Amino acid sequence: MMETLIEMIHEASLLKEKGITFINAADKEKFVSYNMVYEKALKLLYHFQERGLNPGDEVIFQIEDNEIFVYTFWACILGGLIPVPVSVGNNTEHKLKLFRIWDILNNPYLITSSKNLSNLEKFSVEASYEAEMLVISSRTICIEDTANSHSFGNIHNPSSKDIAFVQFSSGTTGDPKGVILTHKNVLTNLKALINAWGITEKDSSLSWMPLTHDMGLIAIHLTSMLAKNNQYIIPTFLFIRRPTLWMLKANEHRVTQLYSPNFGYKFFLDYYDPKASENWDLSCIRLIANGAEPISTTLCYQFLEELSKYGLRFETMNTVYGLAEATVGVSIPEVNQPFVPVVVERSSIGVGQKVIEVNGGSNSVTFVEVGRPIEDCEVRICNEDDKILPEGTVGYIHINGKNVTSGFYNNPSATKKAIKKGGWLNTGDLGFMRNGRLVITGRAKDIIIINGQNYYAHDIERVVENIHSIGLGNVAVCGVFDEKKGQEDIIVFIRIKKSSVVFSDVDLAVRKEINRQLGLEVLHVIPVRKMLKTTSGKIQRFKMRELYLESLQPN
């Protein structure tokens, strides 16, 4: 029985006809067999070991090139090094994340490009991190200096309980938490995903998700390798520049599995041209995993309806739930079944409340079922005191199983706070069970309470996103408590992309639509030039809120 990722890549290395196709443009692709991935990784490991890296050493790597990223990841795994993948920073907060992670680790190395190293050095001067940068630079390996060698590195054989890699949260502010994932954690979850999705060697996957994200790295790359699937990887920046390439390549390569968070479907629909898509045949797709952020039923319907003309079946949409602390996956619906919307009274979704299902109405909110817990992962719903709540009652989602992390790297206080008696981990998400299937209602910290009723920030954001010219990803909503009034006020941030936009018109439209649909009053609608986001693209509402509160302080 396979117990480590070393055994997994050894098995994959026998495959010379299957592997990864790196898509760098519509007409520019490179196929690398799993056998070649193995050999390239071993040669790269030789260079790392020549530099003095030993089993157990932590290796942060910031690499934008997907092909080099894959070789670096597997080089670390093969050598018993602890890979710590981190996205390349493109703003101040993203760059600060590297320094914060460096401080958490024991004595890490950095592997990156000379270009990124230069950018970090320039940033360190601007941000007064010169001393820290001197240490980092002295322990940095530039990927350009690792030219191909004929020598292979020495393979380290770990146990199933050893750390495979550390997965840091996508958040960039505050203290990032590194999720410890052992070989056992990872392989347990990979096998469960393969069984839940019914993946066979005949399947193939296509992804534009970043490999620094748990969906991109684990749910897609590692799962595809274990299942001996051909996989196709599009750089995230290329998807952003040309989103229709996603379906173009799915059609061209007859791909059977796609993956995307909510954002991807909306982005694709906004930019695709039906006239340029006439020859698509998407009947090959049997599964589209939709997860990583709140799921919009309206958007799911729009996406499936629009692409049904190209043979995409309604049953392909698979609304899933997972998080880094679970390796990646927690629950998955049955495949080849339509996704299941769940409409409930908004007033019935407080912690400890029994949800009231309705047919719709102004005081309703729609969620989706995200399936039953997968193999080797248990789910329970609890109140604030960790008491188990009955089915149909909203509470905190706790998970337990062989795929669940033992804690956060070098962070005993965060570990103690998250992990309860018996190894149960509080995810920080809210939801309820419905006929044995999980329904996610939101994040506990993203609730805005007004007049005793709970409103989720992402729910209000969806209302605003539907206003013409605003769109997905340009809205952030948060609640700010007013001690004098004894209630929370709603603050809405809108990213204005065009100088020609008259903001007073936008302000009025936002207020009217929120009031019309939710009956709520907005205190402020604030224009911003950019939204603060994590490296995986999630809006940081708490950071937007902090900046607003700071603006209220007297100089």
XYZ file of C-alpha atoms in Angstrom:
555
model
C 0.000 0.000 0.000
C 1.360 3.424 -1.001
C 2.327 5.499 2.043
C 4.437 8.403 0.789
C 4.627 10.829 -2.113
C 8.027 9.296 -2.947
C 6.279 6.030 -3.788
C 3.709 7.990 -5.785
C 6.230 9.708 -8.054
C 8.255 6.492 -8.375
C 5.155 4.816 -9.785
C 4.371 7.791 -12.039
C 7.972 7.827 -13.312
C 7.269 4.610 -15.212
C 4.906 6.558 -17.473
C 6.528 7.947 -20.615
C 3.350 8.523 -22.601
C 1.447 10.398 -19.917
C 2.296 13.599 -18.111
C 1.786 17.354 -18.070
C 1.182 19.674 -20.996
C 2.199 23.216 -20.085
C 0.079 25.605 -22.166
C 1.836 28.942 -22.676
C -0.276 30.275 -25.561
C -2.993 29.074 -27.921
C -0.315 27.683 -30.229
C 2.498 27.099 -27.749
C 2.502 23.950 -25.629
C 5.117 21.706 -24.071
C 4.486 18.102 -23.052
C 6.602 16.676 -20.232
C 6.074 13.024 -19.322
C 5.866 11.956 -15.700
C 9.091 10.054 -16.325
C 10.752 13.315 -17.372
C 9.289 15.219 -14.373
C 10.965 12.632 -12.138
C 14.343 12.932 -13.877
C 14.271 16.749 -14.001
C 13.394 16.886 -10.302
C 16.251 14.556 -9.370
C 18.737 16.676 -11.335
C 17.474 19.809 -9.630
C 17.764 18.057 -6.266
C 21.433 17.426 -7.017
C 22.024 21.198 -7.191
C 20.129 21.788 -3.956
C 22.183 19.155 -2.157
C 25.397 20.618 -3.605
C 24.371 23.905 -1.961
C 24.144 22.087 1.360
C 20.405 21.499 1.673
C 19.571 18.455 3.796
C 16.416 16.465 4.683
C 14.195 18.498 6.988
C 15.366 21.879 5.676
C 12.551 24.296 4.840
C 12.478 25.645 1.308
C 10.322 28.626 0.427
C 9.916 28.881 -3.299
C 8.442 31.711 -5.296
C 8.362 30.583 -8.906
C 5.963 31.895 -11.537
C 6.855 29.426 -14.288
C 4.593 26.381 -13.792
C 7.053 23.923 -15.323
C 9.921 24.984 -13.052
C 7.523 25.092 -10.102
C 6.630 21.418 -10.643
C 10.294 20.342 -10.876
C 11.176 22.333 -7.743
C 8.280 20.909 -5.741
C 9.188 17.332 -6.607
C 12.898 17.945 -6.053
C 12.073 18.982 -2.510
C 9.795 15.980 -1.953
C 12.406 13.546 -3.298
C 15.127 15.027 -1.106
C 13.104 15.137 2.104
C 13.195 18.929 2.070
C 10.051 20.721 3.292
C 8.601 22.715 0.396
C 6.781 25.934 1.289
C 5.162 27.258 -1.918
C 4.443 31.007 -1.809
C 2.995 33.172 -4.582
C 5.251 35.830 -6.078
C 4.244 39.175 -4.595
C 2.798 41.837 -6.866
C 2.014 44.448 -4.218
C 3.257 45.543 -0.806
C 1.133 43.152 1.244
C 2.003 40.173 -0.942
C 5.719 40.941 -0.643
C 5.489 41.381 3.117
C 4.034 37.885 3.324
C 7.403 36.392 2.395
C 9.131 38.178 5.287
C 6.390 37.086 7.705
C 6.662 33.465 6.621
C 10.466 33.618 6.839
C 10.165 34.631 10.492
C 7.870 31.682 11.249
C 10.202 29.067 9.796
C 13.324 27.794 11.531
C 16.198 28.403 9.114
C 14.749 28.355 5.603
C 16.144 28.707 2.118
C 14.527 30.648 -0.724
C 14.396 29.390 -4.304
C 13.277 31.963 -6.844
C 14.199 33.767 -10.047
C 16.910 36.432 -10.154
C 14.219 38.891 -11.273
C 12.066 38.243 -8.216
C 15.101 38.368 -5.923
C 15.991 41.782 -7.344
C 12.426 43.005 -6.802
C 12.508 41.769 -3.207
C 15.809 43.543 -2.574
C 14.400 46.816 -3.935
C 11.270 46.386 -1.821
C 13.317 45.687 1.310
C 14.958 49.094 0.995
C 11.616 50.864 0.576
C 10.042 48.952 3.482
C 13.111 49.103 5.790
C 13.707 45.365 5.689
C 17.348 45.588 4.548
C 18.736 43.554 7.462
C 16.198 40.785 6.960
C 16.870 40.802 3.225
C 20.600 40.334 3.727
C 19.880 37.070 5.541
C 17.380 35.961 2.905
C 19.754 36.784 0.046
C 22.523 34.728 1.666
C 20.229 31.693 1.688
C 18.703 32.155 -1.771
C 19.169 29.877 -4.773
C 18.342 31.515 -8.095
C 16.709 29.030 -10.400
C 18.799 30.320 -13.331
C 21.898 28.995 -11.552
C 20.632 25.409 -11.572
C 21.541 24.449 -15.127
C 20.796 20.901 -16.195
C 23.147 18.311 -14.814
C 23.784 14.668 -15.627
C 23.907 13.902 -11.905
C 20.915 12.855 -9.808
C 20.374 13.876 -6.193
C 20.077 11.389 -3.352
C 16.510 10.314 -2.579
C 15.376 10.485 1.031
C 12.848 7.880 2.134
C 10.433 9.394 4.674
C 7.761 7.774 6.801
C 4.066 8.427 6.267
C 4.048 10.618 9.382
C 6.791 12.958 8.158
C 5.929 16.431 6.871
C 5.414 16.414 3.103
C 5.005 20.176 2.787
C 3.679 23.260 4.570
C 0.738 25.049 3.033
C 0.390 28.677 4.085
C -2.969 30.379 3.976
C -3.591 32.667 1.008
C -4.060 35.652 3.323
C -1.310 38.239 3.130
C -1.925 40.388 6.201
C -1.423 39.636 9.865
C 0.339 36.422 10.835
C 0.084 33.764 8.116
C -0.504 30.231 9.382
C 1.332 27.301 7.866
C -0.782 24.160 7.641
C 1.297 21.040 8.349
C 0.594 18.288 5.818
C 2.150 14.861 6.233
C 2.543 12.276 3.492
C -0.359 10.412 5.106
C -2.579 13.526 5.101
C -1.959 14.131 1.411
C -2.281 10.570 0.124
C -5.418 9.993 2.189
C -7.098 13.011 0.621
C -5.891 12.238 -2.913
C -7.316 8.719 -2.780
C -10.610 10.019 -1.375
C -10.899 12.590 -4.187
C -10.211 9.947 -6.841
C -12.895 7.678 -5.390
C -15.467 10.451 -4.886
C -15.034 11.813 -8.406
C -14.750 8.345 -9.937
C -11.473 9.233 -11.656
C -9.929 6.584 -13.905
C -6.785 6.459 -16.055
C -8.947 7.518 -19.023
C -9.640 10.927 -17.465
C -7.690 14.119 -18.077
C -7.619 17.448 -16.236
C -7.255 21.087 -17.256
C -6.552 23.912 -14.809
C -5.650 27.587 -14.699
C -5.515 27.672 -10.888
C -2.151 28.748 -9.407
C -0.011 25.891 -8.157
C 0.468 27.788 -4.882
C -3.269 27.232 -4.220
C -4.405 23.953 -2.648
C -6.896 23.348 -5.455
C -4.247 23.881 -8.131
C -1.461 21.903 -6.462
C -3.296 19.129 -4.625
C -6.801 18.651 -6.038
C -5.559 18.899 -9.615
C -1.803 18.327 -10.074
C -1.220 15.682 -7.388
C -4.569 13.948 -7.862
C -4.006 13.749 -11.622
C -0.549 12.265 -11.130
C -1.754 9.634 -8.671
C -4.624 8.732 -11.009
C -2.158 8.532 -13.947
C -4.070 11.168 -15.891
C -2.772 13.511 -18.533
C -3.001 17.026 -17.141
C -2.982 20.408 -18.849
C -1.913 23.563 -17.015
C -2.623 27.123 -18.151
C -0.794 29.924 -16.290
C -3.254 31.978 -14.257
C -2.114 35.229 -15.890
C -2.824 33.727 -19.326
C -6.359 32.767 -18.268
C -6.901 36.323 -17.040
C -5.639 37.687 -20.344
C -7.548 35.219 -22.492
C -10.223 33.317 -20.488
C -11.710 31.593 -23.554
C -8.486 29.600 -23.842
C -9.910 27.493 -21.002
C -12.697 26.010 -23.116
C -10.714 26.172 -26.338
C -8.130 23.790 -24.864
C -10.767 21.624 -23.176
C -12.286 21.084 -26.601
C -8.953 20.613 -28.371
C -7.570 18.036 -25.925
C -10.926 16.362 -25.126
C -10.453 17.061 -21.427
C -12.841 15.344 -18.991
C -12.265 17.376 -15.787
C -12.217 21.120 -15.136
C -11.807 23.041 -11.883
C -12.599 26.624 -10.900
C -13.856 28.804 -8.065
C -16.885 31.043 -8.551
C -14.736 33.815 -9.984
C -13.667 31.807 -13.023
C -17.143 31.205 -14.427
C -18.109 34.863 -14.262
C -14.809 35.978 -15.732
C -15.163 33.536 -18.600
C -18.748 34.589 -19.375
C -17.799 38.267 -19.403
C -15.182 37.790 -22.086
C -16.138 34.914 -24.330
C -17.364 35.526 -27.857
C -20.041 33.074 -29.071
C -19.035 33.697 -32.693
C -15.492 32.515 -32.010
C -16.752 29.421 -30.214
C -18.951 27.879 -32.890
C -16.865 24.737 -33.339
C -16.503 23.827 -29.667
C -17.638 20.393 -28.553
C -17.660 20.250 -24.760
C -19.485 16.930 -24.472
C -16.159 15.382 -23.408
C -16.329 17.173 -20.031
C -17.857 15.002 -17.336
C -16.873 16.966 -14.214
C -16.435 20.624 -13.267
C -15.359 21.016 -9.633
C -16.674 24.310 -8.268
C -15.199 25.297 -4.913
C -12.676 27.462 -3.001
C -15.160 30.332 -2.443
C -18.917 30.920 -1.937
C -20.882 29.371 -4.803
C -23.438 31.436 -6.725
C -26.337 29.328 -7.979
C -27.288 32.088 -10.428
C -23.821 32.041 -11.936
C -23.814 28.231 -12.136
C -27.093 28.321 -14.078
C -25.825 31.067 -16.392
C -22.578 29.236 -17.131
C -24.229 25.863 -17.752
C -27.020 27.323 -19.847
C -24.644 29.335 -22.021
C -22.305 26.414 -22.659
C -25.062 23.828 -23.103
C -25.161 24.876 -26.778
C -21.692 23.311 -27.081
C -22.744 20.021 -25.524
C -21.836 20.754 -21.878
C -24.195 18.769 -19.659
C -25.962 20.366 -16.694
C -24.862 17.461 -14.468
C -21.168 18.310 -14.844
C -21.213 21.058 -12.179
C -19.937 19.518 -8.929
C -20.225 21.958 -6.002
C -17.543 20.979 -3.493
C -16.167 22.100 -0.140
C -12.667 22.022 1.231
C -9.927 23.986 2.952
C -6.173 23.881 3.448
C -6.476 22.366 6.930
C -8.183 19.332 5.363
C -5.321 19.023 2.837
C -7.886 20.179 0.281
C -11.183 18.220 0.173
C -13.915 17.745 2.800
C -17.170 16.983 0.981
C -18.172 16.193 -2.601
C -21.637 15.631 -4.108
C -22.400 12.553 -6.199
C -21.070 12.929 -9.722
C -23.365 13.054 -12.755
C -26.124 14.623 -10.663
C -27.473 18.200 -10.900
C -26.221 20.516 -8.172
C -28.807 21.155 -5.445
C -29.798 24.738 -4.463
C -31.144 25.218 -0.934
C -33.362 28.259 -0.276
C -33.890 29.267 3.367
C -35.293 32.130 5.413
C -32.537 34.626 6.102
C -33.801 35.035 9.672
C -33.136 31.322 10.359
C -29.403 31.099 9.689
C -27.981 32.183 13.029
C -25.757 29.771 14.960
C -27.981 27.323 16.815
C -31.051 28.094 14.709
C -33.065 25.509 12.810
C -33.107 26.545 9.166
C -36.466 27.178 7.542
C -36.580 26.183 3.894
C -38.778 28.308 1.638
C -39.566 28.643 -2.070
C -38.116 32.132 -2.323
C -39.081 35.649 -1.327
C -37.434 38.893 -0.297
C -36.256 37.460 3.014
C -34.684 34.338 1.548
C -31.108 33.366 0.725
C -29.893 30.568 -1.555
C -27.048 28.162 -0.799
C -25.998 24.879 -2.408
C -25.391 21.385 -1.135
C -21.692 20.523 -1.216
C -22.156 16.798 -0.746
C -21.371 14.159 1.820
C -18.052 13.972 3.666
C -15.461 12.074 1.623
C -13.633 8.946 2.793
C -11.570 9.237 5.977
C -13.016 12.666 6.814
C -15.770 13.235 9.364
C -17.886 16.378 9.676
C -19.941 17.643 12.585
C -21.853 20.866 13.268
C -21.324 22.489 16.667
C -22.316 25.556 18.662
C -19.898 28.010 20.278
C -19.282 25.526 23.123
C -18.411 22.692 20.724
C -21.657 20.875 21.463
C -22.940 18.869 18.506
C -26.063 20.300 16.890
C -28.799 18.251 15.180
C -29.263 18.069 11.416
C -30.792 21.173 9.881
C -29.260 23.460 12.512
C -26.657 26.099 11.652
C -23.348 25.919 13.465
C -19.591 25.817 13.189
C -18.213 23.156 10.854
C -15.725 20.829 12.539
C -13.701 18.197 10.683
C -11.668 15.190 11.751
C -9.824 12.473 9.879
C -6.590 11.196 8.384
C -6.568 14.093 5.905
C -6.841 16.784 8.601
C -3.726 18.649 9.693
C -2.226 18.099 13.128
C -1.724 21.837 13.468
C 0.024 24.977 12.292
C 3.773 25.056 11.776
C 5.650 26.589 14.731
C 2.372 28.058 16.010
C 1.140 26.171 19.098
C -1.312 28.909 20.124
C -3.132 28.862 16.764
C -3.088 25.057 16.835
C -4.603 24.957 20.313
C -7.302 27.437 19.306
C -8.316 25.539 16.155
C -8.053 21.900 17.203
C -10.488 20.607 19.789
C -10.683 17.503 21.943
C -10.343 14.312 19.952
C -8.568 16.032 17.048
C -11.631 17.902 15.776
C -10.685 21.066 13.896
C -12.965 24.108 13.853
C -12.879 25.323 10.235
C -14.268 28.763 11.033
C -16.990 28.130 8.460
C -20.710 27.979 9.203
C -23.187 25.511 7.792
C -25.724 22.768 8.433
C -26.388 19.189 7.420
C -29.301 18.412 5.107
C -30.131 14.746 4.576
C -26.540 13.900 5.414
C -25.169 16.452 2.970
C -23.340 19.608 3.960
C -24.562 23.127 3.167
C -22.150 26.044 3.697
C -23.736 29.313 4.813
C -20.625 31.472 5.183
C -17.693 32.436 7.337
C -18.372 33.293 10.950
C -16.289 36.454 10.721
C -18.109 37.637 7.573
C -21.518 37.895 9.237
C -23.115 41.317 9.572
C -25.899 41.430 12.177
C -28.610 44.038 11.662
C -31.825 44.156 13.676
C -31.139 40.679 15.006
C -30.783 39.179 11.530
C -27.643 37.740 10.005
C -26.397 38.925 6.639
C -23.348 37.524 4.907
C -20.960 39.959 3.276
C -20.654 37.865 0.107
C -24.455 37.745 -0.169
C -24.683 41.559 -0.200
C -21.741 41.698 -2.617
C -23.624 39.518 -5.095
C -26.502 41.985 -5.107
C -24.121 44.836 -5.947
C -22.186 42.810 -8.542
C -25.348 42.475 -10.596
C -25.521 46.235 -11.069
C -24.474 47.147 -14.587
C -20.802 48.184 -14.935
C -19.719 46.973 -11.467
C -19.207 43.227 -11.854
C -17.513 40.415 -9.976
C -14.464 41.179 -7.868
C -15.079 44.923 -7.698
C -17.127 44.965 -4.492
C -16.241 44.461 -0.827
C -18.782 44.693 1.974
C -18.109 44.798 5.684
C -19.926 45.637 8.877
C -18.682 48.269 11.317
C -20.152 48.398 14.808
C -21.373 51.813 15.957
C -21.281 51.918 19.739
C -23.542 54.978 19.943
C -26.269 53.392 17.849
C -25.607 49.917 19.213
C -25.698 48.342 15.771
C -23.583 47.476 12.791
C -23.417 49.759 9.786
C -22.844 48.510 6.252
C -19.837 49.840 4.371
C -19.544 49.110 0.657
C -16.270 49.523 -1.256
C -16.475 49.819 -5.033
C -13.468 49.610 -7.323
C -13.850 52.234 -10.029
C -11.998 51.241 -13.201
C -12.911 54.136 -15.514
C -12.297 57.810 -14.844
C -15.398 58.634 -16.865
C -17.668 56.980 -14.288
C -19.796 59.426 -12.280
C -19.477 58.033 -8.780
C -22.586 59.735 -7.432
C -24.576 57.615 -9.906
C -22.836 54.455 -8.708
C -23.426 55.426 -5.065
C -27.141 55.903 -5.671
C -27.489 52.670 -7.661
C -25.756 50.611 -4.943
C -27.895 52.030 -2.154
C -31.125 51.562 -4.118
C -30.369 47.971 -5.123
C -29.345 46.832 -1.635
C -32.423 48.476 -0.185
C -34.658 47.015 -2.883
C -33.398 43.469 -2.576
C -32.481 43.242 1.108
C -34.274 46.156 2.753
C -31.001 47.413 4.203
C -29.577 50.902 4.507
C -25.935 51.512 3.601
C -23.910 53.965 5.669
C -21.146 54.620 3.126
C -20.332 53.650 -0.448
C -16.620 54.262 -0.859
C -14.737 54.385 -4.188
C -11.337 52.679 -4.216
C -8.675 52.258 -6.868
C -7.992 48.638 -5.968
C -9.353 45.832 -3.857
C -7.035 44.277 -1.303
C -6.888 40.590 -2.150
C -5.071 37.460 -1.108
C -2.600 35.859 -3.509
C -5.363 33.482 -4.651
C -7.699 36.365 -5.477
C -10.028 36.462 -2.481
C -11.050 39.928 -1.301
C -9.724 40.748 2.174
C -12.808 42.300 3.747
C -11.176 42.519 7.154
C -8.281 44.539 5.724
C -10.647 46.882 3.876
C -12.498 47.341 7.163
C -9.252 48.097 9.013
C -8.320 50.776 6.490
C -11.765 52.350 6.858
C -11.484 52.426 10.653
C -7.992 53.911 10.405
C -9.368 56.710 8.242
C -11.727 57.687 11.058
C -8.900 58.241 13.516
C -7.837 61.862 14.084
C -4.423 62.747 12.670
